[in-house]
Short mmCIF file of C-alpha atoms and ligand atoms in Angstrom, two decimals:
data_model
loop_
_atom_site.label_atom_id
_atom_site.label_comp_id
_atom_site.label_asym_id
_atom_site.label_seq_id
_atom_site.Cartn_x
_atom_site.Cartn_y
_atom_site.Cartn_z
CA MET A 181 -120.11 20.64 12.91
CA SER A 182 -123.46 18.97 12.23
CA ALA A 183 -125.00 16.29 14.42
CA THR A 184 -124.07 13.76 11.74
CA GLY A 185 -120.51 14.99 11.82
CA PHE A 186 -120.37 14.49 15.58
CA ARG A 187 -121.78 10.98 15.22
CA ALA A 188 -119.20 10.14 12.56
CA LEU A 189 -116.47 11.47 14.83
CA ALA A 190 -117.76 9.33 17.70
CA GLY A 191 -117.52 6.28 15.44
CA ILE A 192 -113.96 7.09 14.39
CA VAL A 193 -112.83 7.71 17.96
CA SER A 194 -114.35 4.40 19.07
CA ALA A 195 -112.65 2.51 16.22
CA GLY A 196 -109.36 4.19 17.09
CA ALA A 197 -109.78 3.00 20.67
CA ILE A 198 -110.46 -0.53 19.43
CA LEU A 199 -107.31 -0.61 17.32
CA GLY A 200 -105.21 0.97 20.08
CA VAL A 201 -106.42 -1.35 22.85
CA ALA A 202 -106.05 -4.34 20.54
CA GLU A 203 -102.40 -3.49 19.85
CA ILE A 204 -101.66 -3.42 23.58
CA VAL A 205 -103.43 -6.73 24.19
CA ALA A 206 -101.62 -8.20 21.17
CA ALA A 207 -98.18 -7.15 22.36
CA PRO A 208 -97.54 -10.15 24.67
CA ILE A 209 -99.45 -12.59 22.40
CA SER A 210 -98.19 -12.08 18.84
CA ALA A 211 -97.84 -9.21 16.40
CA HIS A 212 -100.12 -11.27 14.14
CA SER A 213 -102.98 -11.23 16.65
CA ALA A 214 -103.50 -7.45 16.30
CA PRO A 215 -106.45 -6.75 13.97
CA LEU A 216 -104.51 -4.57 11.51
CA VAL A 217 -101.81 -7.22 11.06
CA ALA A 218 -104.22 -10.18 11.20
CA VAL A 219 -106.51 -8.72 8.54
CA GLY A 220 -103.47 -7.58 6.54
CA ASP A 221 -102.07 -11.13 6.63
CA VAL A 222 -105.34 -12.49 5.23
CA VAL A 223 -105.39 -9.81 2.53
CA VAL A 224 -101.78 -10.57 1.55
CA LYS A 225 -102.52 -14.28 1.41
CA ASN A 226 -105.61 -13.82 -0.77
CA THR A 227 -104.47 -11.05 -3.06
CA PRO A 228 -105.12 -12.06 -6.67
CA LEU A 229 -102.01 -12.34 -8.83
CA GLU A 230 -102.92 -9.46 -11.12
CA PHE A 231 -103.47 -7.06 -8.24
CA GLU A 232 -100.32 -8.21 -6.47
CA ARG A 233 -98.31 -7.47 -9.61
CA TRP A 234 -99.93 -4.08 -10.03
CA ALA A 235 -99.16 -3.21 -6.40
CA ILE A 236 -95.51 -4.30 -6.65
CA GLU A 237 -95.10 -2.33 -9.89
CA ARG A 238 -96.67 0.80 -8.37
CA PHE A 239 -95.26 0.72 -4.87
CA GLY A 240 -92.35 -1.74 -4.95
CA THR A 241 -91.35 -2.68 -1.42
CA ALA A 242 -93.58 0.11 -0.05
CA ASP A 243 -96.52 -2.16 -0.92
CA LYS A 244 -96.85 -3.16 2.75
CA LEU A 245 -96.98 0.44 3.92
CA MET A 246 -99.66 1.09 1.27
CA LEU A 247 -101.63 -1.87 2.60
CA PHE A 248 -101.58 -0.44 6.14
CA ILE A 249 -102.56 3.01 4.92
CA THR A 250 -105.44 1.53 2.91
CA MET A 251 -106.64 -0.52 5.89
CA ILE A 252 -106.60 2.52 8.16
CA ALA A 253 -108.47 4.61 5.55
CA VAL A 254 -111.12 1.89 5.17
CA SER A 255 -111.40 1.63 8.97
CA VAL A 256 -111.99 5.39 9.26
CA ILE A 257 -114.77 5.30 6.66
CA VAL A 258 -116.48 2.24 8.12
CA ALA A 259 -116.15 3.70 11.63
CA ALA A 260 -117.71 7.00 10.52
CA VAL A 261 -120.62 5.07 9.00
CA ALA A 262 -120.92 3.03 12.20
CA GLY A 263 -121.22 6.22 14.23
CA ILE A 264 -123.83 7.69 11.91
CA VAL A 265 -126.07 4.60 11.81
CA GLU A 266 -125.83 3.77 15.53
CA ARG A 267 -129.21 4.17 17.31
CA ARG A 268 -130.20 3.41 20.85
CA ARG A 269 -132.87 0.93 19.75
CA ARG A 270 -131.23 -0.17 16.51
CA PRO A 271 -127.51 -0.39 17.28
CA TRP A 272 -126.40 -0.83 13.67
CA GLY A 273 -123.05 0.80 14.39
CA SER A 274 -122.33 -1.55 17.28
CA GLY A 275 -123.37 -4.34 14.92
CA LEU A 276 -120.71 -3.22 12.42
CA PHE A 277 -118.10 -3.27 15.19
CA VAL A 278 -119.17 -6.77 16.23
CA VAL A 279 -118.83 -7.95 12.63
CA PHE A 280 -115.39 -6.35 12.45
CA GLY A 281 -114.41 -7.97 15.76
CA ILE A 282 -115.46 -11.44 14.67
CA ALA A 283 -113.79 -11.02 11.27
CA SER A 284 -110.48 -9.92 12.76
CA ALA A 285 -110.56 -12.62 15.45
CA LEU A 286 -111.08 -15.20 12.69
CA ALA A 287 -108.31 -13.58 10.64
CA ALA A 288 -105.95 -13.86 13.62
CA LEU A 289 -106.90 -17.51 14.20
CA ASP A 290 -106.14 -18.19 10.52
CA ASN A 291 -102.42 -17.65 11.22
CA SER A 292 -100.36 -20.82 10.94
CA ASN A 293 -99.03 -20.38 14.49
CA ALA A 294 -102.33 -19.28 16.04
CA ARG A 295 -103.39 -20.39 19.49
CA TRP A 296 -106.81 -19.46 20.86
CA THR A 297 -105.29 -16.39 22.54
CA TYR A 298 -104.84 -14.84 19.07
CA ALA A 299 -108.57 -14.02 19.19
CA LEU A 300 -108.20 -12.01 22.41
CA PRO A 301 -107.10 -8.61 21.07
CA ALA A 302 -110.24 -8.25 18.93
CA LEU A 303 -112.53 -9.84 21.52
CA ILE A 304 -111.32 -7.56 24.33
CA ALA A 305 -111.03 -4.36 22.32
CA VAL A 306 -114.34 -4.45 20.44
CA PRO A 307 -116.65 -4.41 23.52
CA ILE A 308 -114.63 -1.47 24.88
CA GLY A 309 -115.10 0.34 21.56
CA ILE A 310 -118.82 -0.38 21.53
CA ALA A 311 -119.22 0.91 25.09
CA LEU A 312 -117.33 4.05 24.11
CA LEU A 313 -119.50 4.55 21.02
CA ARG A 314 -122.73 4.16 22.95
CA TRP A 315 -121.55 6.44 25.73
CA GLN A 316 -120.61 9.14 23.24
CA LEU A 317 -123.91 8.88 21.38
CA ARG A 318 -125.88 9.08 24.63
CA ALA A 319 -124.01 12.29 25.37
CA LEU A 320 -124.81 13.63 21.89
CA ASP A 321 -128.50 12.64 22.11
CA GLY A 322 -128.72 14.40 25.45
CA TRP A 323 -128.13 17.77 23.83
CA ALA A 324 -130.95 20.13 23.16
CA ASP A 325 -131.76 20.89 19.55
CA GLU A 326 -130.06 24.24 19.57
CA ALA A 327 -126.31 24.40 19.76
CA ARG A 328 -124.81 23.99 23.19
CA THR A 329 -121.36 25.25 22.51
CA THR A 330 -119.73 24.27 25.77
CA ASP A 331 -121.01 20.71 25.51
CA ARG A 332 -119.67 20.51 21.96
CA ARG A 333 -116.32 21.86 23.00
CA ILE A 334 -116.13 19.35 25.81
CA PHE A 335 -117.17 16.57 23.45
CA LEU A 336 -114.57 17.53 20.86
CA GLY A 337 -111.93 17.76 23.58
CA VAL A 338 -112.79 14.34 24.98
CA ALA A 339 -112.92 12.84 21.47
CA LEU A 340 -109.57 14.33 20.62
CA GLY A 341 -108.13 13.06 23.89
CA VAL A 342 -109.44 9.55 23.38
CA GLY A 343 -108.21 9.59 19.77
CA VAL A 344 -104.71 10.68 20.71
CA GLY A 345 -104.71 8.27 23.65
CA ALA A 346 -105.68 5.40 21.36
CA ALA A 347 -102.92 6.27 18.92
CA ILE A 348 -100.35 6.39 21.74
CA LEU A 349 -101.66 3.11 23.12
CA GLY A 350 -101.45 1.49 19.69
CA ILE A 351 -97.93 2.68 19.01
CA ALA A 352 -96.85 1.71 22.53
CA GLY A 353 -98.30 -1.75 21.95
CA ARG A 354 -96.42 -2.15 18.68
CA VAL A 355 -93.14 -0.92 20.14
CA TRP A 356 -93.50 -3.03 23.28
CA GLY A 357 -94.28 -6.12 21.23
CA ALA A 358 -91.39 -5.46 18.85
CA PHE A 359 -88.97 -5.02 21.77
CA ALA A 360 -90.21 -8.09 23.59
CA ARG A 361 -89.81 -10.28 20.51
CA ASP A 362 -86.67 -8.76 19.01
CA VAL A 363 -83.91 -11.36 18.61
CA SER A 364 -81.06 -8.96 17.79
CA ASP A 365 -79.22 -9.83 21.04
CA ASN A 366 -79.53 -13.53 20.32
CA ARG A 367 -78.22 -12.91 16.79
CA ALA A 368 -75.32 -10.82 18.07
CA ALA A 369 -74.27 -13.71 20.33
CA VAL A 370 -74.10 -16.24 17.48
CA ARG A 371 -70.61 -17.52 16.67
CA LEU A 372 -70.56 -18.87 13.14
CA PRO A 373 -68.65 -22.13 12.58
CA THR A 374 -65.54 -22.17 10.40
CA PRO A 375 -66.03 -24.34 7.32
CA PRO A 376 -63.41 -27.09 6.80
CA THR A 377 -62.78 -25.63 3.34
CA PRO A 378 -63.49 -21.90 3.35
CA VAL A 379 -64.48 -20.51 -0.04
CA THR A 380 -61.60 -19.12 -2.12
CA PRO A 381 -62.03 -15.35 -1.89
CA ALA A 382 -63.36 -13.86 -5.12
CA PRO A 383 -60.38 -12.63 -7.19
CA ALA A 384 -59.91 -8.89 -7.58
CA GLY A 385 -60.69 -9.37 -11.28
CA ALA A 386 -64.25 -10.42 -10.47
CA ASP A 387 -64.97 -6.76 -9.79
CA LEU A 388 -64.36 -4.49 -12.76
CA LYS A 389 -64.82 -1.41 -10.56
CA VAL A 390 -66.60 0.53 -13.28
CA PRO A 391 -68.42 3.50 -11.70
CA GLY A 392 -72.16 2.76 -11.54
CA LEU A 393 -71.71 -1.01 -11.87
CA ALA A 394 -73.13 -3.21 -9.07
CA SER A 395 -70.28 -4.65 -7.01
CA TYR A 396 -69.61 -8.39 -7.30
CA ILE A 397 -70.61 -8.99 -3.68
CA THR A 398 -73.77 -7.28 -2.51
CA ASP A 399 -73.59 -5.79 0.98
CA ASN A 400 -76.09 -7.26 3.42
CA SER A 401 -77.49 -3.76 3.93
CA GLU A 402 -78.10 -3.42 0.21
CA PHE A 403 -79.42 -6.89 -0.47
CA TYR A 404 -82.91 -6.82 -1.99
CA LEU A 405 -85.79 -7.90 0.26
CA ILE A 406 -88.86 -9.79 -0.86
CA ASP A 407 -91.32 -11.56 1.40
CA THR A 408 -94.95 -11.62 2.41
CA ALA A 409 -94.24 -10.90 6.10
CA LEU A 410 -96.02 -7.77 7.36
CA VAL A 411 -94.00 -8.24 10.55
CA LYS A 412 -90.63 -10.01 10.22
CA PRO A 413 -90.56 -13.27 12.18
CA GLN A 414 -88.30 -13.12 15.24
CA VAL A 415 -86.92 -16.60 15.84
CA SER A 416 -84.10 -17.08 18.32
CA THR A 417 -81.57 -19.89 17.95
CA ASP A 418 -83.02 -21.36 21.20
CA ASP A 419 -86.50 -21.58 19.73
CA TRP A 420 -85.45 -22.64 16.24
CA SER A 421 -85.59 -26.20 14.99
CA LEU A 422 -85.90 -27.81 11.59
CA ARG A 423 -88.15 -30.79 11.05
CA ILE A 424 -87.41 -33.04 8.07
CA HIS A 425 -90.38 -35.31 7.41
CA GLY A 426 -92.77 -36.70 4.82
CA LEU A 427 -91.51 -39.37 2.42
CA VAL A 428 -88.44 -40.18 4.51
CA ASP A 429 -87.20 -43.33 6.24
CA GLN A 430 -86.82 -41.56 9.52
CA GLU A 431 -88.19 -38.17 10.47
CA ILE A 432 -85.56 -35.94 12.10
CA THR A 433 -85.72 -32.66 13.98
CA LEU A 434 -82.54 -30.60 14.21
CA SER A 435 -81.97 -27.98 16.85
CA TRP A 436 -79.47 -25.15 16.48
CA ALA A 437 -77.01 -27.07 18.66
CA ASP A 438 -77.44 -30.19 16.48
CA LEU A 439 -76.16 -28.22 13.49
CA SER A 440 -72.73 -27.71 15.03
CA ALA A 441 -72.07 -31.47 14.78
CA ARG A 442 -72.37 -31.19 10.99
CA LYS A 443 -69.98 -29.93 8.32
CA PRO A 444 -70.66 -26.45 7.01
CA VAL A 445 -69.80 -25.23 3.51
CA GLU A 446 -69.20 -21.71 2.25
CA LYS A 447 -70.08 -20.56 -1.27
CA TYR A 448 -70.82 -17.50 -3.36
CA ILE A 449 -74.35 -17.77 -4.73
CA THR A 450 -76.44 -15.20 -6.58
CA LEU A 451 -80.05 -15.06 -5.42
CA CYS A 452 -82.70 -13.70 -7.74
CA CYS A 453 -86.44 -12.99 -7.58
CA VAL A 454 -88.87 -14.22 -10.21
CA SER A 455 -90.58 -10.80 -9.97
CA ASN A 456 -87.44 -9.08 -11.19
CA PRO A 457 -88.34 -7.27 -14.42
CA VAL A 458 -85.77 -7.02 -17.24
CA GLY A 459 -83.18 -4.56 -15.97
CA GLY A 460 -84.51 -4.78 -12.40
CA SER A 461 -82.73 -4.82 -9.07
CA LEU A 462 -84.30 -7.83 -7.29
CA ILE A 463 -81.04 -9.76 -7.44
CA GLY A 464 -77.95 -9.92 -5.24
CA ASN A 465 -74.81 -11.95 -4.70
CA ALA A 466 -73.52 -13.04 -1.30
CA LYS A 467 -71.14 -15.44 0.38
CA TRP A 468 -73.35 -17.96 2.12
CA LEU A 469 -72.37 -20.29 4.96
CA GLY A 470 -74.57 -23.29 5.57
CA TYR A 471 -75.18 -27.00 5.64
CA PRO A 472 -75.68 -28.95 2.40
CA LEU A 473 -79.34 -29.91 2.04
CA LYS A 474 -78.25 -33.13 0.37
CA ASP A 475 -76.56 -34.28 3.61
CA LEU A 476 -79.58 -33.40 5.74
CA LEU A 477 -82.04 -35.08 3.36
CA GLU A 478 -79.88 -38.18 3.13
CA GLU A 479 -79.71 -38.33 6.91
CA ALA A 480 -83.49 -38.60 6.95
CA GLY A 481 -83.45 -41.01 4.00
CA VAL A 482 -85.48 -39.92 0.99
CA GLN A 483 -87.99 -42.53 -0.17
CA PRO A 484 -88.57 -43.45 -3.82
CA GLY A 485 -91.46 -41.67 -5.50
CA ALA A 486 -90.73 -38.27 -3.96
CA ASP A 487 -89.95 -35.39 -6.34
CA MET A 488 -90.43 -32.23 -4.27
CA VAL A 489 -89.34 -30.68 -1.01
CA LEU A 490 -91.96 -28.36 0.43
CA SER A 491 -90.21 -25.96 2.80
CA THR A 492 -92.25 -23.99 5.31
CA SER A 493 -91.22 -20.87 7.20
CA GLU A 494 -91.99 -19.74 10.72
CA ASP A 495 -94.72 -17.53 9.25
CA GLY A 496 -96.35 -20.28 7.22
CA TRP A 497 -94.97 -19.31 3.80
CA THR A 498 -94.06 -22.25 1.56
CA ALA A 499 -91.81 -23.06 -1.40
CA GLY A 500 -91.73 -26.23 -3.48
CA SER A 501 -88.29 -27.21 -4.81
CA PRO A 502 -87.57 -30.08 -7.21
CA LEU A 503 -85.94 -32.83 -5.14
CA GLU A 504 -83.45 -33.74 -7.88
CA VAL A 505 -82.05 -30.20 -7.81
CA LEU A 506 -81.41 -30.46 -4.07
CA LEU A 507 -79.68 -33.82 -4.48
CA ASP A 508 -77.65 -33.32 -7.69
CA GLY A 509 -74.57 -32.10 -5.88
CA ARG A 510 -74.95 -28.35 -6.34
CA ASP A 511 -74.53 -26.13 -3.30
CA ALA A 512 -78.15 -26.13 -2.18
CA MET A 513 -77.93 -25.27 1.51
CA LEU A 514 -79.54 -24.51 4.80
CA ALA A 515 -77.80 -21.15 5.18
CA ILE A 516 -76.99 -19.57 8.54
CA GLY A 517 -74.39 -17.02 7.46
CA MET A 518 -74.40 -14.22 4.88
CA ASN A 519 -71.19 -12.40 3.98
CA GLY A 520 -69.51 -13.47 7.20
CA GLU A 521 -72.36 -12.54 9.55
CA PRO A 522 -75.29 -14.47 10.95
CA LEU A 523 -78.23 -13.98 8.58
CA PRO A 524 -79.80 -10.55 9.03
CA ILE A 525 -83.24 -10.97 10.65
CA GLN A 526 -84.97 -9.71 7.51
CA ASN A 527 -83.06 -12.24 5.39
CA GLY A 528 -84.23 -15.20 7.46
CA PHE A 529 -82.32 -15.41 10.76
CA PRO A 530 -81.46 -17.91 12.09
CA ALA A 531 -81.72 -20.18 9.03
CA ARG A 532 -82.97 -20.12 5.46
CA LEU A 533 -82.60 -22.06 2.24
CA VAL A 534 -80.42 -20.99 -0.68
CA VAL A 535 -80.47 -23.03 -3.89
CA PRO A 536 -78.31 -22.02 -6.86
CA GLY A 537 -80.28 -21.97 -10.11
CA LEU A 538 -83.79 -21.57 -8.71
CA TYR A 539 -85.74 -18.35 -8.22
CA GLY A 540 -86.34 -17.45 -4.57
CA TYR A 541 -90.07 -18.18 -4.66
CA VAL A 542 -89.46 -21.91 -5.23
CA SER A 543 -86.43 -22.34 -3.01
CA ALA A 544 -85.16 -19.59 -0.72
CA THR A 545 -87.42 -20.02 2.33
CA LYS A 546 -86.40 -17.60 5.07
CA TRP A 547 -86.98 -18.43 8.76
CA VAL A 548 -87.29 -22.04 7.60
CA ARG A 549 -88.79 -24.53 10.07
CA SER A 550 -89.80 -27.58 8.10
CA LEU A 551 -88.80 -29.59 5.04
CA GLU A 552 -91.43 -32.00 3.85
CA VAL A 553 -90.31 -34.53 1.26
CA THR A 554 -93.36 -34.91 -0.97
CA ARG A 555 -94.58 -34.87 -4.58
CA PHE A 556 -95.53 -32.08 -6.98
CA ASP A 557 -98.88 -33.82 -7.56
CA ARG A 558 -99.63 -33.74 -3.82
CA ALA A 559 -98.42 -30.38 -2.58
CA GLU A 560 -98.69 -26.82 -3.85
CA ALA A 561 -96.56 -23.96 -2.57
CA TYR A 562 -97.58 -20.39 -1.69
CA TRP A 563 -97.07 -18.63 -5.03
CA THR A 564 -98.05 -21.60 -7.16
CA LYS A 565 -101.53 -21.53 -5.62
CA VAL A 566 -102.12 -18.09 -7.11
CA GLY A 567 -100.85 -18.80 -10.59
CA TRP A 568 -97.05 -18.73 -10.62
CA SER A 569 -95.31 -21.68 -12.21
CA ALA A 570 -94.66 -24.68 -9.94
CA ARG A 571 -91.08 -24.84 -11.16
CA GLY A 572 -88.82 -21.84 -11.35
CA PRO A 573 -85.43 -22.37 -12.94
CA ILE A 574 -83.63 -19.07 -13.42
CA LYS A 575 -83.57 -17.72 -16.98
CA THR A 576 -80.33 -16.53 -18.58
CA ALA A 577 -80.34 -12.77 -18.24
CA CYS A 578 -78.26 -9.64 -18.03
CA ARG A 579 -78.58 -6.02 -17.00
CA ILE A 580 -77.01 -2.77 -18.18
CA ASP A 581 -75.97 -0.85 -15.05
CA THR A 582 -74.17 2.00 -16.77
CA PRO A 583 -74.82 4.25 -18.59
CA THR A 584 -78.16 4.66 -16.89
CA LYS A 585 -81.35 4.96 -18.91
CA SER A 586 -81.86 8.28 -20.68
CA SER A 587 -78.50 9.67 -19.60
CA ARG A 588 -76.39 12.22 -21.50
CA LYS A 589 -72.69 11.72 -22.11
CA PRO A 590 -69.99 13.51 -24.06
CA SER A 591 -68.81 11.68 -27.17
CA GLY A 592 -65.71 9.47 -26.98
CA LEU A 593 -65.08 6.30 -25.00
CA VAL A 594 -68.03 5.29 -22.80
CA ALA A 595 -67.86 2.21 -20.55
CA VAL A 596 -71.05 0.21 -21.04
CA ALA A 597 -71.14 -2.26 -18.14
CA GLY A 598 -73.46 -4.55 -16.25
CA VAL A 599 -73.97 -8.00 -14.78
CA ALA A 600 -75.10 -11.25 -16.39
CA TRP A 601 -76.40 -14.39 -14.71
CA ALA A 602 -77.54 -17.93 -15.43
CA GLN A 603 -77.09 -19.65 -12.08
CA HIS A 604 -75.70 -23.17 -12.22
CA ARG A 605 -75.04 -22.89 -15.95
CA GLY A 606 -72.65 -19.94 -15.77
CA ILE A 607 -72.03 -17.12 -18.24
CA SER A 608 -69.76 -17.65 -21.26
CA ALA A 609 -70.34 -14.40 -23.18
CA VAL A 610 -72.10 -11.05 -23.18
CA GLU A 611 -72.64 -9.04 -26.34
CA VAL A 612 -73.65 -5.44 -26.85
CA GLN A 613 -75.50 -3.94 -29.79
CA VAL A 614 -75.48 -0.23 -30.59
CA ASP A 615 -78.63 0.82 -32.46
CA ASP A 616 -79.12 -1.75 -35.19
CA GLY A 617 -75.41 -2.49 -35.60
CA PRO A 618 -73.67 -5.84 -35.19
CA TRP A 619 -73.49 -7.63 -31.83
CA GLN A 620 -70.05 -7.03 -30.31
CA LYS A 621 -68.38 -9.03 -27.55
CA ALA A 622 -68.10 -7.40 -24.16
CA ARG A 623 -65.15 -8.17 -21.87
CA LEU A 624 -66.11 -10.49 -19.01
CA ALA A 625 -64.84 -10.14 -15.46
CA ASP A 626 -63.00 -13.09 -13.90
CA ASP A 627 -65.23 -16.09 -13.41
CA VAL A 628 -65.91 -17.11 -9.83
CA SER A 629 -68.48 -19.87 -10.19
CA ILE A 630 -71.33 -20.91 -12.42
CA ASP A 631 -73.65 -20.09 -9.50
CA THR A 632 -72.98 -16.36 -9.44
CA TRP A 633 -73.47 -13.42 -11.67
CA ARG A 634 -70.59 -12.11 -13.78
CA GLN A 635 -69.73 -8.53 -14.55
CA TRP A 636 -69.05 -7.36 -18.10
CA VAL A 637 -67.87 -4.16 -19.77
CA PHE A 638 -67.87 -2.88 -23.34
CA GLU A 639 -65.71 0.09 -24.32
CA TRP A 640 -67.95 2.01 -26.65
CA ASP A 641 -66.63 4.70 -28.98
CA ALA A 642 -69.73 6.89 -28.73
CA GLN A 643 -70.62 9.26 -31.59
CA PRO A 644 -72.94 12.27 -31.14
CA GLY A 645 -76.67 11.60 -31.40
CA ASN A 646 -79.34 9.46 -29.73
CA HIS A 647 -78.48 5.80 -29.41
CA THR A 648 -80.06 2.62 -28.10
CA LEU A 649 -77.84 0.06 -26.41
CA ARG A 650 -78.89 -3.56 -26.03
CA ALA A 651 -77.20 -6.46 -24.27
CA ARG A 652 -77.60 -10.22 -24.33
CA ALA A 653 -75.84 -13.00 -22.48
CA THR A 654 -74.85 -16.53 -23.45
CA ASP A 655 -74.89 -19.15 -20.72
CA GLY A 656 -72.37 -21.92 -20.07
CA THR A 657 -74.28 -24.35 -22.25
CA GLY A 658 -73.99 -22.01 -25.25
CA GLU A 659 -77.63 -20.92 -25.14
CA VAL A 660 -78.16 -17.24 -26.01
CA GLN A 661 -80.53 -15.17 -23.84
CA THR A 662 -83.89 -15.03 -25.60
CA ALA A 663 -85.12 -11.83 -27.26
CA GLU A 664 -88.70 -12.83 -26.55
CA GLU A 665 -90.18 -10.23 -24.22
CA ARG A 666 -92.16 -11.81 -21.43
CA ASP A 667 -93.60 -10.44 -18.24
CA VAL A 668 -92.53 -11.78 -14.84
CA VAL A 669 -95.66 -13.94 -14.49
CA PRO A 670 -95.70 -16.96 -14.44
CA ASP A 671 -92.02 -17.96 -14.44
CA GLY A 672 -89.80 -14.90 -14.80
CA ALA A 673 -89.26 -12.03 -17.25
CA SER A 674 -87.31 -12.42 -20.47
CA GLY A 675 -86.05 -10.14 -23.23
CA TRP A 676 -82.92 -8.08 -23.86
CA PRO A 677 -82.27 -5.08 -21.63
CA ALA A 678 -82.05 -1.81 -23.53
CA CYS A 679 -80.95 1.68 -22.67
CA ARG A 680 -81.31 4.95 -24.58
CA VAL A 681 -78.53 7.49 -24.27
CA ALA A 682 -77.91 10.93 -25.73
CA ILE A 683 -74.32 11.62 -26.80
CA ASP A 684 -73.34 15.28 -27.18
N1 MTE B 881 -90.60 -16.93 4.74
C1 MTE B 881 -90.47 -16.43 3.50
N2 MTE B 881 -89.38 -16.73 2.78
C2 MTE B 881 -89.22 -16.23 1.53
C3 MTE B 881 -90.21 -15.40 0.96
C4 MTE B 881 -91.36 -15.10 1.74
O1 MTE B 881 -92.28 -14.39 1.31
N3 MTE B 881 -91.46 -15.62 3.01
N4 MTE B 881 -90.02 -14.89 -0.30
C5 MTE B 881 -89.09 -15.61 -1.19
C6 MTE B 881 -88.74 -14.84 -2.37
S1 MTE B 881 -89.99 -14.61 -3.49
C7 MTE B 881 -87.48 -14.40 -2.61
S2 MTE B 881 -87.07 -13.73 -4.09
C8 MTE B 881 -86.42 -14.52 -1.59
C9 MTE B 881 -85.81 -13.17 -1.28
O2 MTE B 881 -84.85 -13.28 -0.28
P1 MTE B 881 -84.25 -11.96 0.37
O3 MTE B 881 -85.39 -11.15 0.90
O4 MTE B 881 -83.30 -12.41 1.41
O5 MTE B 881 -83.55 -11.23 -0.76
O6 MTE B 881 -86.91 -15.05 -0.38
C10 MTE B 881 -87.83 -16.09 -0.50
N5 MTE B 881 -88.12 -16.57 0.83
MO1 MO B 882 -89.12 -13.72 -5.30
#
């Protein structure tokens, strides 16, 4: 290896030590104080809409993993450069580390929950990394011009050792932090209240049981997951509270214990993401247990002039929901239970919002901590700031679950089946079109509520050849799902789902 190679290696080893030490220091402070997470948080928050969409399309929910991999790759390159340009008199490499340290300390302090200690991981780790870099380069400079093999071997050994040590330290820090903060035990101890009027169980006829068709109720383990959290917030019921403030007569703060004095409700509600493309899977249906938002807002006393509730999560994410939707009597709730269990941590434990008829980005705040009664002309929520629509009513839509795209089937009867949804308007019909033929009525599953999706099936007498199937839904107001193809930005995809099949 050349002298430059050794210098680059020294830089990388030093950067590895910085990241490793920082993770350990971060463990008792906050996962968000570690440089990789802190910088990642800032990147996530400032990602332009177009790039965000590209990343979700390419990587789906692996977008966060891709972000970490990219950050580590960039760190390696910058660290190699730092090693190469470091000089005893002109410590450019150390300078790069200092810049990195200040940037990641500032990134950590940018967190909505930051205390001054959030700066510590970067501030403690960077000087250690710089000392390590300078020590290594002194050792390298000390070599004679000709190769001194033993020295090089020793250097490589030490570098390898420090590198591996840093990685172990970093992983240990992450694991320690995750263990220390984990609220699984707290969640397991939660006893959910029994609602005065439990929801009528969905009738057997709500599930058509067609192979390949999504079941009426989505298992918690299969429920889609969308959020900006690089590390899922861990909020115990002891630490949780909800502050209701802003344009209210009397600000109130509810603790977990305060909730038990109130009347819970239980409802089936289908939740859906605005980023769900036509035919996509970012939608699920669950039985939610919670407290009507209307009751809570009325307890605080909403003042005239307000038209929005800005909800904020533990991790500083925000959603802006139209006030009238929360007060019009629909089952908008502060949910604490999902399919008979406390909310899974990743779905917002201990409490989140669920509002029938609105996309998640304008309503479904997980790990919710504050409701501010305000106005659309005063407040802007997380996704609206980067170009998504301020209001997000759910569009009438449907999906073909089976047959799957580009499948082959023998001729004869083929069950074409899927789900259709138009939350809070309900579904009154689904039609299927084969090639350019007439639209034919599909059979609908039993109706459960206008707030959930509805299964449908169409018995198709399939003839040999290549065919295109299309589907369209009609909502409870008689409005037919639009054929106009639109992308998910700014307020949800539209267009009829289609599926090509080959019949033998
Ligand atoms: N705290 C927080 N809550 C959030 C989000 C988020 O990024 N952070 N994403 C929202 C979006 S865009 C959707 S679609 C739903 C998804 O809820 P789920 O992950 O439980 O399916 O959560 C909403 N609540
Ligand atoms: Mo979403």
